[in-house]
Amino acid sequence: MDFSVLELDEDLTAFVTEVDGFLDEHLTQDVLDEEWETGAGHNRAFHRALGAKGWVFPAWPVEEGGAGLDPLRVHLLDTELRRREAPTITKGTTGLSVAGIRAYANDDLKADVLPRIARGEVCVCLGYTEPDTGSDLAGVRTKAVLDGDTWTISGSKMFTTGAQNCQYSFLLARSEPDASKHSGLTMFLVPLDSPGVEIRPVHTLGGERTNVVYYGDVQVPDHYRLGPRGHGWSVLSEPLRAEHGIGRDDAHGLAEINPSGLTYFHTLERLLERTLHWAVTDVRADGASPIDDPLVRARLGQVALDVEASRNTPPPMGRVLASELLIRDSADIIDLVGPKALIGRGEDGALEDGVIEWAHRFAQGTAIYAGTTEVHRNIIAERVLGLPRYARYPRATPR
Ligand SMILES: Cc1cc2nc3c(=O)[nH]c(=O)nc-3n(C[C@H](O)[C@H](O)[C@H](O)COP(=O)(O)OP(=O)(O)OC[C@H]3O[C@@H](n4cnc5c(N)ncnc54)[C@H](O)[C@@H]3O)c2cc1C
């Protein structure tokens, strides 16, 4: 772990200036307002502008549609995108699918899709979860039946975030109903403009837009199969590891220590900044500000420590810690600030643009996505602590 401060030389400073200029031009207040209102996690024009610079996948070589940036510049670009709150959820799901596409799509499909992904013209959502299957992902029931050279896909997928922004779904389906659970699966890149695909919005408590996507006998040419039939679980393993922040290559020591908790501690950091601003600027009847109170300083100090603990705890523990500290601290901040903290953005008397109220709502869902905190506790128990897979309890004796 290297805690040294990053020194920016002239070239790097010029690069950051270039990024900021780009964001000033393309990440307009309208884009930010639209994201706040829709929770879409994406803005088509902004994403295309990133693609035109080669910044959707900035480390990819220029001839593959990237910008050939070195790891330090990629890190600086990511940091600026996050700091300026760019809507990049769909960019993220697209990135997770790419490992599967690169390794398992046929050459024609790769040649067709990857350059368009790099240019920002094509995005991909993750079609894993179903109404009855989330944590136990290998239990998916969406059917894929091959007839000649075409698959018929039927079923429904829950929480397909960003489907409305995407051209393809990276979809897990059951193709071999008689095979064992993990061996009966196949992955596809399903074109979302196929007849029979229906995308319906689901709006979460945290203000995000996700979707339920219905696949009604959707005809998908075998061309869109990723990897051999029945091997879907292997195709999915790398994207799942990436989502959980496991096994990353970090030769340059620049990667985030806690990638799977990044959005959560970034939200906590943003919440802390806003609460500090309130604590310094709010004036009470006696003329004092909240920050003058040592108890307020102690409670905000605890939040600052929690941001750092979340930032510096690796996966899989970091995913659990960052979510649970965000949930706890966002409630504590509402308790600290008082009833006004509950007034939403746009309403009379809203504090700090409604960020305090929003962060508390957003925090609740962080225990769920990308594997719940309970499921991650199982992962910690089994893979980190080496505990046995399932606790076995003696059967109850019938009375
Ligand atoms: C806003 C949002 C966006 C999402 N985006 C996507 C997306 O883009 N693509 C996608 O495919 N999915 C997405 N998901 C789905 C998400 O990954 C699942 O919701 C999650 O994996 C949990 O699955 P489930 O909802 O079916 O809950 P279940 O699996 O039914 O779990 C219910 C409860 O039981 C607990 N539980 C289940 N199994 C165990 C176990 N073995 N041990 C201990 N406790 C257990 C869980 O922790 C949970 O509390 C999203 C979810 C949300 C809320």
Coordinates of C-alpha atoms and ligand atoms in Angstrom, one line a residue:
M1 CA 0.0 0.0 0.0
D2 CA 1.5 3.3 -1.0
F3 CA 0.0 6.4 0.8
S4 CA 2.4 8.9 -0.9
V5 CA 0.9 12.0 -2.5
L6 CA 0.7 11.9 -6.2
E7 CA 2.9 14.7 -7.7
L8 CA 1.5 16.0 -10.9
D9 CA 4.2 17.2 -13.4
E10 CA 3.5 19.7 -16.1
D11 CA 2.2 17.1 -18.6
L12 CA -0.2 15.5 -16.0
T13 CA -1.4 19.0 -14.9
A14 CA -2.1 19.7 -18.6
F15 CA -4.0 16.4 -18.9
V16 CA -6.2 17.3 -15.8
T17 CA -6.9 20.7 -17.4
E18 CA -7.9 19.0 -20.6
V19 CA -10.3 16.7 -18.6
D20 CA -11.8 19.6 -16.7
G21 CA -12.3 21.5 -20.0
F22 CA -14.0 18.5 -21.5
L23 CA -16.3 18.2 -18.4
D24 CA -17.0 21.9 -18.4
E25 CA -18.2 21.6 -22.0
H26 CA -20.1 18.3 -21.9
L27 CA -21.1 17.6 -18.3
T28 CA -23.4 20.6 -18.2
Q29 CA -25.8 21.6 -15.4
D30 CA -28.6 20.2 -17.7
V31 CA -26.9 16.8 -17.7
L32 CA -26.5 16.8 -13.9
D33 CA -30.1 18.0 -13.4
E34 CA -31.4 15.3 -15.7
E35 CA -29.5 12.6 -13.8
W36 CA -30.9 13.9 -10.5
E37 CA -34.5 13.8 -11.9
T38 CA -34.3 10.5 -13.8
G39 CA -31.6 8.4 -12.0
A40 CA -30.8 7.0 -15.4
G41 CA -27.1 6.6 -14.7
H42 CA -26.3 7.7 -18.2
N43 CA -26.6 10.5 -20.7
R44 CA -26.3 9.5 -24.3
A45 CA -24.7 12.7 -25.6
F46 CA -22.2 12.8 -22.7
H47 CA -21.3 9.2 -23.2
R48 CA -20.8 9.7 -27.0
A49 CA -18.6 12.7 -26.2
L50 CA -16.5 10.4 -23.9
G51 CA -16.4 7.8 -26.7
A52 CA -15.2 10.4 -29.3
K53 CA -12.2 11.1 -27.1
G54 CA -11.5 7.4 -26.6
W55 CA -12.4 7.9 -22.9
V56 CA -15.1 5.2 -22.5
F57 CA -12.2 2.7 -22.3
P58 CA -9.3 5.1 -22.1
A59 CA -6.6 2.4 -21.6
W60 CA -7.5 0.6 -24.8
P61 CA -5.1 1.2 -27.7
V62 CA -6.2 4.1 -30.1
E63 CA -6.7 1.6 -33.0
E64 CA -9.3 -0.2 -30.8
G65 CA -11.2 3.0 -30.0
G66 CA -9.5 3.8 -26.7
A67 CA -7.1 6.7 -26.0
G68 CA -4.0 4.5 -25.1
L69 CA -3.8 6.3 -21.8
D70 CA -1.3 5.1 -19.2
P71 CA -2.6 3.9 -15.8
L72 CA -1.9 7.3 -14.1
R73 CA -4.0 9.3 -16.6
V74 CA -6.8 6.7 -16.5
H75 CA -6.8 7.1 -12.7
L76 CA -6.9 10.9 -13.0
L77 CA -9.7 10.7 -15.6
D78 CA -11.8 8.4 -13.3
T79 CA -11.2 10.6 -10.3
E80 CA -12.4 13.7 -12.2
L81 CA -15.5 11.9 -13.5
R82 CA -16.4 10.8 -10.0
R83 CA -15.6 14.1 -8.4
R84 CA -17.8 15.9 -10.9
E85 CA -20.6 13.3 -10.4
A86 CA -20.8 12.3 -14.1
P87 CA -23.6 9.7 -14.8
T88 CA -21.5 6.6 -15.5
I89 CA -23.6 3.6 -14.2
T90 CA -24.3 2.3 -17.7
K91 CA -20.6 2.9 -18.6
G92 CA -19.9 0.6 -15.6
T93 CA -22.2 -2.2 -16.6
T94 CA -20.8 -2.0 -20.2
G95 CA -17.3 -2.3 -18.8
L96 CA -18.2 -5.4 -16.7
S97 CA -19.6 -7.2 -19.8
V98 CA -16.6 -6.5 -21.9
A99 CA -14.4 -9.2 -20.3
G100 CA -17.0 -11.8 -21.3
I101 CA -17.4 -10.4 -24.8
R102 CA -13.7 -10.2 -25.5
A103 CA -13.0 -13.7 -24.2
Y104 CA -16.1 -15.6 -25.5
A105 CA -17.8 -13.8 -28.5
N106 CA -17.0 -15.1 -32.0
D107 CA -14.6 -12.9 -34.0
D108 CA -17.3 -11.3 -36.2
L109 CA -19.4 -10.3 -33.1
K110 CA -16.3 -8.9 -31.4
A111 CA -15.3 -6.9 -34.5
D112 CA -18.9 -5.6 -34.8
V113 CA -19.5 -4.7 -31.1
L114 CA -16.3 -3.8 -29.4
P115 CA -15.4 -0.8 -31.6
R116 CA -18.9 0.6 -31.2
I117 CA -18.7 0.1 -27.4
A118 CA -15.4 2.0 -27.4
R119 CA -16.9 4.9 -29.5
G120 CA -19.8 5.2 -27.0
E121 CA -22.4 4.1 -29.6
V122 CA -23.3 0.9 -27.9
C123 CA -23.9 0.1 -24.2
V124 CA -24.6 -3.2 -22.4
C125 CA -26.7 -4.0 -19.3
L126 CA -26.4 -7.0 -17.0
G127 CA -29.3 -9.4 -17.3
Y128 CA -28.6 -11.8 -14.4
T129 CA -31.2 -11.3 -11.7
E130 CA -34.8 -12.6 -12.1
P131 CA -37.9 -12.1 -10.0
D132 CA -37.2 -15.4 -8.1
T133 CA -33.4 -15.5 -8.4
G134 CA -30.9 -13.0 -7.2
S135 CA -28.4 -14.2 -4.6
D136 CA -28.6 -17.8 -5.9
L137 CA -27.8 -16.7 -9.5
A138 CA -27.2 -20.1 -10.8
G139 CA -30.9 -20.9 -10.3
V140 CA -32.0 -18.6 -13.2
R141 CA -35.1 -19.9 -15.0
T142 CA -35.1 -17.7 -18.2
K143 CA -35.2 -20.4 -20.9
A144 CA -33.0 -20.6 -24.0
V145 CA -34.1 -23.2 -26.6
L146 CA -32.1 -23.8 -29.8
D147 CA -33.9 -24.6 -33.0
G148 CA -31.6 -24.8 -36.0
D149 CA -29.4 -21.7 -35.8
T150 CA -31.7 -19.6 -33.6
W151 CA -32.4 -19.5 -29.9
T152 CA -35.8 -18.7 -28.4
I153 CA -35.4 -16.8 -25.2
S154 CA -38.3 -16.6 -22.8
G155 CA -38.5 -15.3 -19.2
S156 CA -38.1 -12.2 -17.2
K157 CA -35.2 -10.3 -15.7
M158 CA -35.5 -8.1 -12.7
F159 CA -33.3 -5.0 -11.9
T160 CA -31.7 -4.8 -15.3
T161 CA -30.2 -1.4 -14.6
G162 CA -29.7 0.8 -17.6
A163 CA -31.6 -1.4 -20.1
Q164 CA -33.3 1.7 -21.4
N165 CA -29.9 3.1 -22.3
C166 CA -28.5 -0.1 -23.9
Q167 CA -28.4 -1.9 -27.2
Y168 CA -27.5 -5.3 -25.7
S169 CA -28.2 -7.3 -22.6
F170 CA -25.4 -9.6 -21.3
L171 CA -27.9 -12.3 -20.4
L172 CA -27.7 -15.5 -18.4
A173 CA -30.2 -18.2 -19.4
R174 CA -30.9 -21.9 -18.8
S175 CA -30.3 -23.8 -22.0
E176 CA -29.9 -27.4 -20.6
P177 CA -32.9 -28.0 -18.3
D178 CA -31.8 -31.5 -17.5
A179 CA -28.2 -30.7 -16.6
S180 CA -27.1 -29.8 -13.0
K181 CA -27.7 -26.3 -11.8
H182 CA -24.4 -24.7 -12.8
S183 CA -23.9 -26.7 -16.0
G184 CA -27.2 -25.9 -17.6
L185 CA -26.5 -22.2 -18.3
T186 CA -25.5 -20.3 -21.4
M187 CA -24.6 -16.6 -21.8
F188 CA -25.9 -14.4 -24.7
L189 CA -25.5 -10.9 -25.9
V190 CA -29.1 -10.2 -26.7
P191 CA -30.0 -7.3 -29.0
L192 CA -32.5 -5.3 -27.0
D193 CA -34.3 -4.1 -30.2
S194 CA -35.4 -7.7 -30.9
P195 CA -39.2 -8.2 -31.2
G196 CA -40.5 -9.6 -27.9
V197 CA -38.2 -7.5 -25.6
E198 CA -40.2 -5.3 -23.3
I199 CA -38.5 -2.9 -20.8
R200 CA -40.5 -1.5 -17.9
P201 CA -39.1 1.0 -15.5
V202 CA -38.6 0.4 -11.8
H203 CA -37.8 3.4 -9.7
T204 CA -36.0 2.7 -6.4
L205 CA -36.3 4.5 -3.0
G206 CA -32.8 5.8 -3.7
G207 CA -33.9 7.6 -6.9
E208 CA -32.3 5.2 -9.3
R209 CA -34.0 3.9 -12.4
T210 CA -33.7 0.2 -13.0
N211 CA -36.0 -2.1 -15.0
V212 CA -37.8 -5.3 -15.3
V213 CA -37.2 -6.7 -18.8
Y214 CA -39.5 -9.3 -20.3
Y215 CA -38.3 -11.7 -23.0
G216 CA -41.3 -13.1 -24.8
D217 CA -40.1 -15.8 -27.2
V218 CA -37.3 -13.5 -28.4
Q219 CA -35.5 -15.0 -31.5
V220 CA -31.7 -14.7 -31.0
P221 CA -29.3 -16.0 -33.7
D222 CA -26.6 -18.4 -32.4
H223 CA -24.1 -15.7 -33.5
Y224 CA -24.9 -13.9 -30.2
R225 CA -24.0 -16.9 -27.9
L226 CA -21.0 -16.2 -25.7
G227 CA -18.9 -19.3 -25.1
P228 CA -20.0 -22.9 -25.5
R229 CA -23.6 -23.8 -24.6
G230 CA -23.8 -25.0 -21.0
H231 CA -20.7 -23.0 -20.0
G232 CA -22.5 -19.8 -19.0
W233 CA -21.2 -20.0 -15.5
S234 CA -17.6 -19.9 -16.7
V235 CA -18.3 -17.0 -19.0
L236 CA -19.9 -15.1 -16.1
S237 CA -17.1 -15.8 -13.6
E238 CA -14.7 -13.0 -14.7
P239 CA -17.4 -10.3 -14.9
L240 CA -18.6 -11.3 -11.4
R241 CA -15.1 -11.3 -10.0
A242 CA -14.6 -7.8 -11.5
E243 CA -17.9 -6.6 -10.0
H244 CA -16.8 -7.9 -6.6
G245 CA -13.4 -6.2 -7.1
I246 CA -11.5 -9.5 -6.8
G247 CA -8.3 -10.5 -8.6
R248 CA -7.5 -7.1 -10.2
D249 CA -4.2 -6.5 -11.9
D250 CA -2.7 -3.5 -10.0
A251 CA 0.9 -3.4 -11.1
H252 CA 1.1 0.4 -10.7
G253 CA -0.4 0.6 -7.2
L254 CA -3.0 3.1 -8.4
A255 CA -6.2 1.0 -8.2
E256 CA -8.7 1.8 -5.5
I257 CA -8.2 -0.5 -2.5
N258 CA -12.0 -1.0 -2.2
P259 CA -13.4 -0.9 -5.7
S260 CA -16.6 -2.7 -4.8
G261 CA -17.4 -0.1 -2.1
L262 CA -16.3 2.9 -4.2
T263 CA -19.8 4.4 -4.9
Y264 CA -20.7 3.9 -1.2
F265 CA -17.8 5.7 0.4
H266 CA -17.8 8.3 -2.3
T267 CA -21.5 9.0 -1.4
L268 CA -20.5 9.2 2.3
E269 CA -17.7 11.6 1.5
R270 CA -20.1 13.8 -0.5
L271 CA -22.6 13.7 2.4
L272 CA -19.8 14.7 4.8
E273 CA -18.8 17.6 2.7
R274 CA -22.4 18.9 2.6
T275 CA -22.9 18.4 6.3
L276 CA -19.7 20.2 7.1
H277 CA -20.9 23.1 4.9
W278 CA -24.2 23.1 6.8
A279 CA -22.3 22.9 10.2
V280 CA -20.2 25.9 9.3
T281 CA -22.8 28.1 7.6
D282 CA -26.0 27.5 9.7
V283 CA -26.5 30.1 12.4
R284 CA -28.5 29.2 15.5
A285 CA -30.6 31.6 17.6
D286 CA -27.7 32.3 20.0
G287 CA -25.5 33.2 17.0
A288 CA -23.4 30.1 17.2
S289 CA -22.9 27.6 14.4
P290 CA -23.3 23.8 14.8
I291 CA -19.5 23.4 14.2
D292 CA -18.9 25.4 17.4
D293 CA -20.4 22.5 19.4
P294 CA -17.7 19.9 20.3
L295 CA -20.2 17.1 20.1
V296 CA -21.0 18.0 16.5
R297 CA -17.3 18.0 15.7
A298 CA -16.9 14.6 17.3
R299 CA -19.7 13.1 15.3
L300 CA -18.6 14.5 12.0
G301 CA -15.0 13.4 12.9
Q302 CA -16.4 9.9 13.2
V303 CA -17.9 10.1 9.8
A304 CA -14.6 11.3 8.4
L305 CA -12.9 8.3 9.9
D306 CA -15.5 6.0 8.5
V307 CA -14.9 7.4 5.0
E308 CA -11.2 6.5 5.3
A309 CA -11.9 3.1 6.9
S310 CA -14.3 2.3 3.9
R311 CA -11.8 3.6 1.4
N312 CA -9.0 1.5 2.8
T313 CA -10.7 -1.9 3.4
P314 CA -10.2 -4.3 0.6
P315 CA -12.9 -6.6 -0.9
P316 CA -14.8 -8.6 0.1
M317 CA -14.8 -6.9 3.5
G318 CA -14.8 -3.4 2.1
R319 CA -18.0 -3.9 0.2
V320 CA -19.8 -4.8 3.5
L321 CA -18.1 -2.1 5.6
A322 CA -18.7 0.7 3.1
S323 CA -22.4 -0.1 2.8
E324 CA -23.0 -0.5 6.5
L325 CA -21.1 2.7 7.5
L326 CA -23.0 4.7 4.8
I327 CA -26.3 3.3 6.2
R328 CA -25.4 4.1 9.8
D329 CA -23.8 7.5 9.2
S330 CA -26.5 8.8 6.9
A331 CA -29.0 8.1 9.7
D332 CA -26.7 9.7 12.3
I333 CA -26.3 12.8 10.2
I334 CA -30.1 13.2 9.9
D335 CA -30.3 12.8 13.7
L336 CA -27.5 15.4 14.1
V337 CA -29.0 18.0 11.7
G338 CA -32.6 17.6 12.8
P339 CA -36.0 17.5 10.9
K340 CA -34.9 20.0 8.2
A341 CA -32.5 17.3 6.9
L342 CA -35.6 15.4 5.7
I343 CA -36.7 18.1 3.3
G344 CA -36.1 16.9 -0.2
R345 CA -34.4 18.8 -3.0
G346 CA -36.6 21.4 -4.6
E347 CA -38.9 21.7 -1.6
D348 CA -39.0 24.8 0.6
G349 CA -36.3 24.8 3.3
A350 CA -34.3 21.9 1.7
L351 CA -30.8 21.9 3.1
E352 CA -27.7 21.4 1.0
D353 CA -29.6 20.8 -2.2
G354 CA -31.4 17.8 -0.6
V355 CA -28.2 15.7 -0.6
I356 CA -28.6 14.8 3.1
E357 CA -32.1 13.5 2.6
W358 CA -31.2 11.7 -0.7
A359 CA -28.1 10.0 0.8
H360 CA -30.1 8.4 3.5
R361 CA -32.6 7.0 1.0
F362 CA -29.8 5.9 -1.4
A363 CA -27.9 4.2 1.4
Q364 CA -30.5 1.6 2.0
G365 CA -30.2 -0.1 -1.4
T366 CA -26.4 -0.4 -1.1
A367 CA -26.9 -3.4 1.1
I368 CA -28.4 -5.2 -2.0
Y369 CA -26.7 -4.6 -5.3
A370 CA -23.8 -6.7 -6.7
G371 CA -24.4 -9.3 -4.0
T372 CA -26.1 -8.4 -0.7
T373 CA -24.1 -7.7 2.4
E374 CA -25.3 -11.0 3.9
V375 CA -24.1 -12.9 0.9
H376 CA -20.7 -11.1 1.2
R377 CA -20.6 -12.2 4.8
N378 CA -20.8 -15.8 3.6
I379 CA -18.0 -15.1 1.1
I380 CA -15.8 -13.6 3.9
A381 CA -16.6 -16.6 6.1
E382 CA -15.8 -19.2 3.5
R383 CA -13.0 -17.6 1.4
V384 CA -11.3 -15.4 3.9
L385 CA -11.8 -17.1 7.2
G386 CA -11.9 -20.7 5.7
L387 CA -15.0 -21.6 7.6
P388 CA -17.1 -24.5 6.4
R389 CA -19.6 -23.8 3.5
Y390 CA -22.9 -24.5 5.3
A391 CA -23.6 -24.7 9.0
R392 CA -25.2 -28.0 9.6
Y393 CA -27.8 -28.2 12.4
P394 CA -29.2 -31.4 13.8
R395 CA -32.6 -32.1 12.5
A396 CA -35.4 -31.4 14.9
T397 CA -36.7 -34.6 16.4
P398 CA -40.5 -35.0 15.8
R399 CA -42.4 -34.9 19.0
Ligands
LIG1 C1 -31.0 -0.7 -7.6 C2 -30.6 -2.1 -8.0 C3 -29.9 -2.3 -9.1 C4 -29.6 -3.6 -9.6 N1 -29.0 -3.8 -10.8 C5 -28.8 -5.0 -11.3 C6 -28.4 -5.2 -12.6 O1 -28.1 -4.3 -13.4 N2 -28.4 -6.5 -13.1 C7 -28.7 -7.6 -12.4 O2 -28.7 -8.7 -12.9 N3 -29.1 -7.4 -11.1 C8 -29.2 -6.2 -10.5 N4 -29.6 -6.0 -9.2 C9 -30.0 -7.2 -8.5 C10 -29.2 -7.5 -7.3 O3 -27.9 -7.9 -7.6 C11 -30.0 -8.5 -6.4 O4 -31.1 -7.8 -5.9 C12 -29.2 -9.0 -5.3 O5 -28.2 -9.9 -5.8 C13 -30.1 -9.8 -4.3 O6 -31.0 -10.7 -5.0 P1 -32.6 -10.7 -4.7 O7 -33.1 -9.3 -4.8 O8 -33.2 -11.7 -5.5 O9 -32.7 -11.1 -3.2 P2 -32.7 -12.6 -2.6 O10 -31.6 -13.3 -3.2 O11 -34.1 -13.1 -2.7 O12 -32.4 -12.3 -1.1 C14 -33.4 -11.9 -0.1 C15 -32.7 -11.8 1.2 O13 -32.1 -13.1 1.6 C16 -30.7 -12.9 1.9 N5 -30.0 -14.1 1.4 C17 -30.2 -14.8 0.3 N6 -29.4 -15.8 0.2 C18 -28.7 -15.9 1.3 C19 -27.6 -16.7 1.8 N7 -27.1 -17.7 1.1 N8 -27.1 -16.4 3.1 C20 -27.6 -15.4 3.8 N9 -28.6 -14.5 3.4 C21 -29.1 -14.8 2.1 C22 -30.3 -11.7 1.1 O14 -29.1 -11.1 1.7 C23 -31.5 -10.8 1.2 O15 -31.5 -10.1 2.4 C24 -29.9 -4.7 -8.8 C25 -30.6 -4.5 -7.5 C26 -30.9 -3.2 -7.1 C27 -31.7 -3.1 -5.9

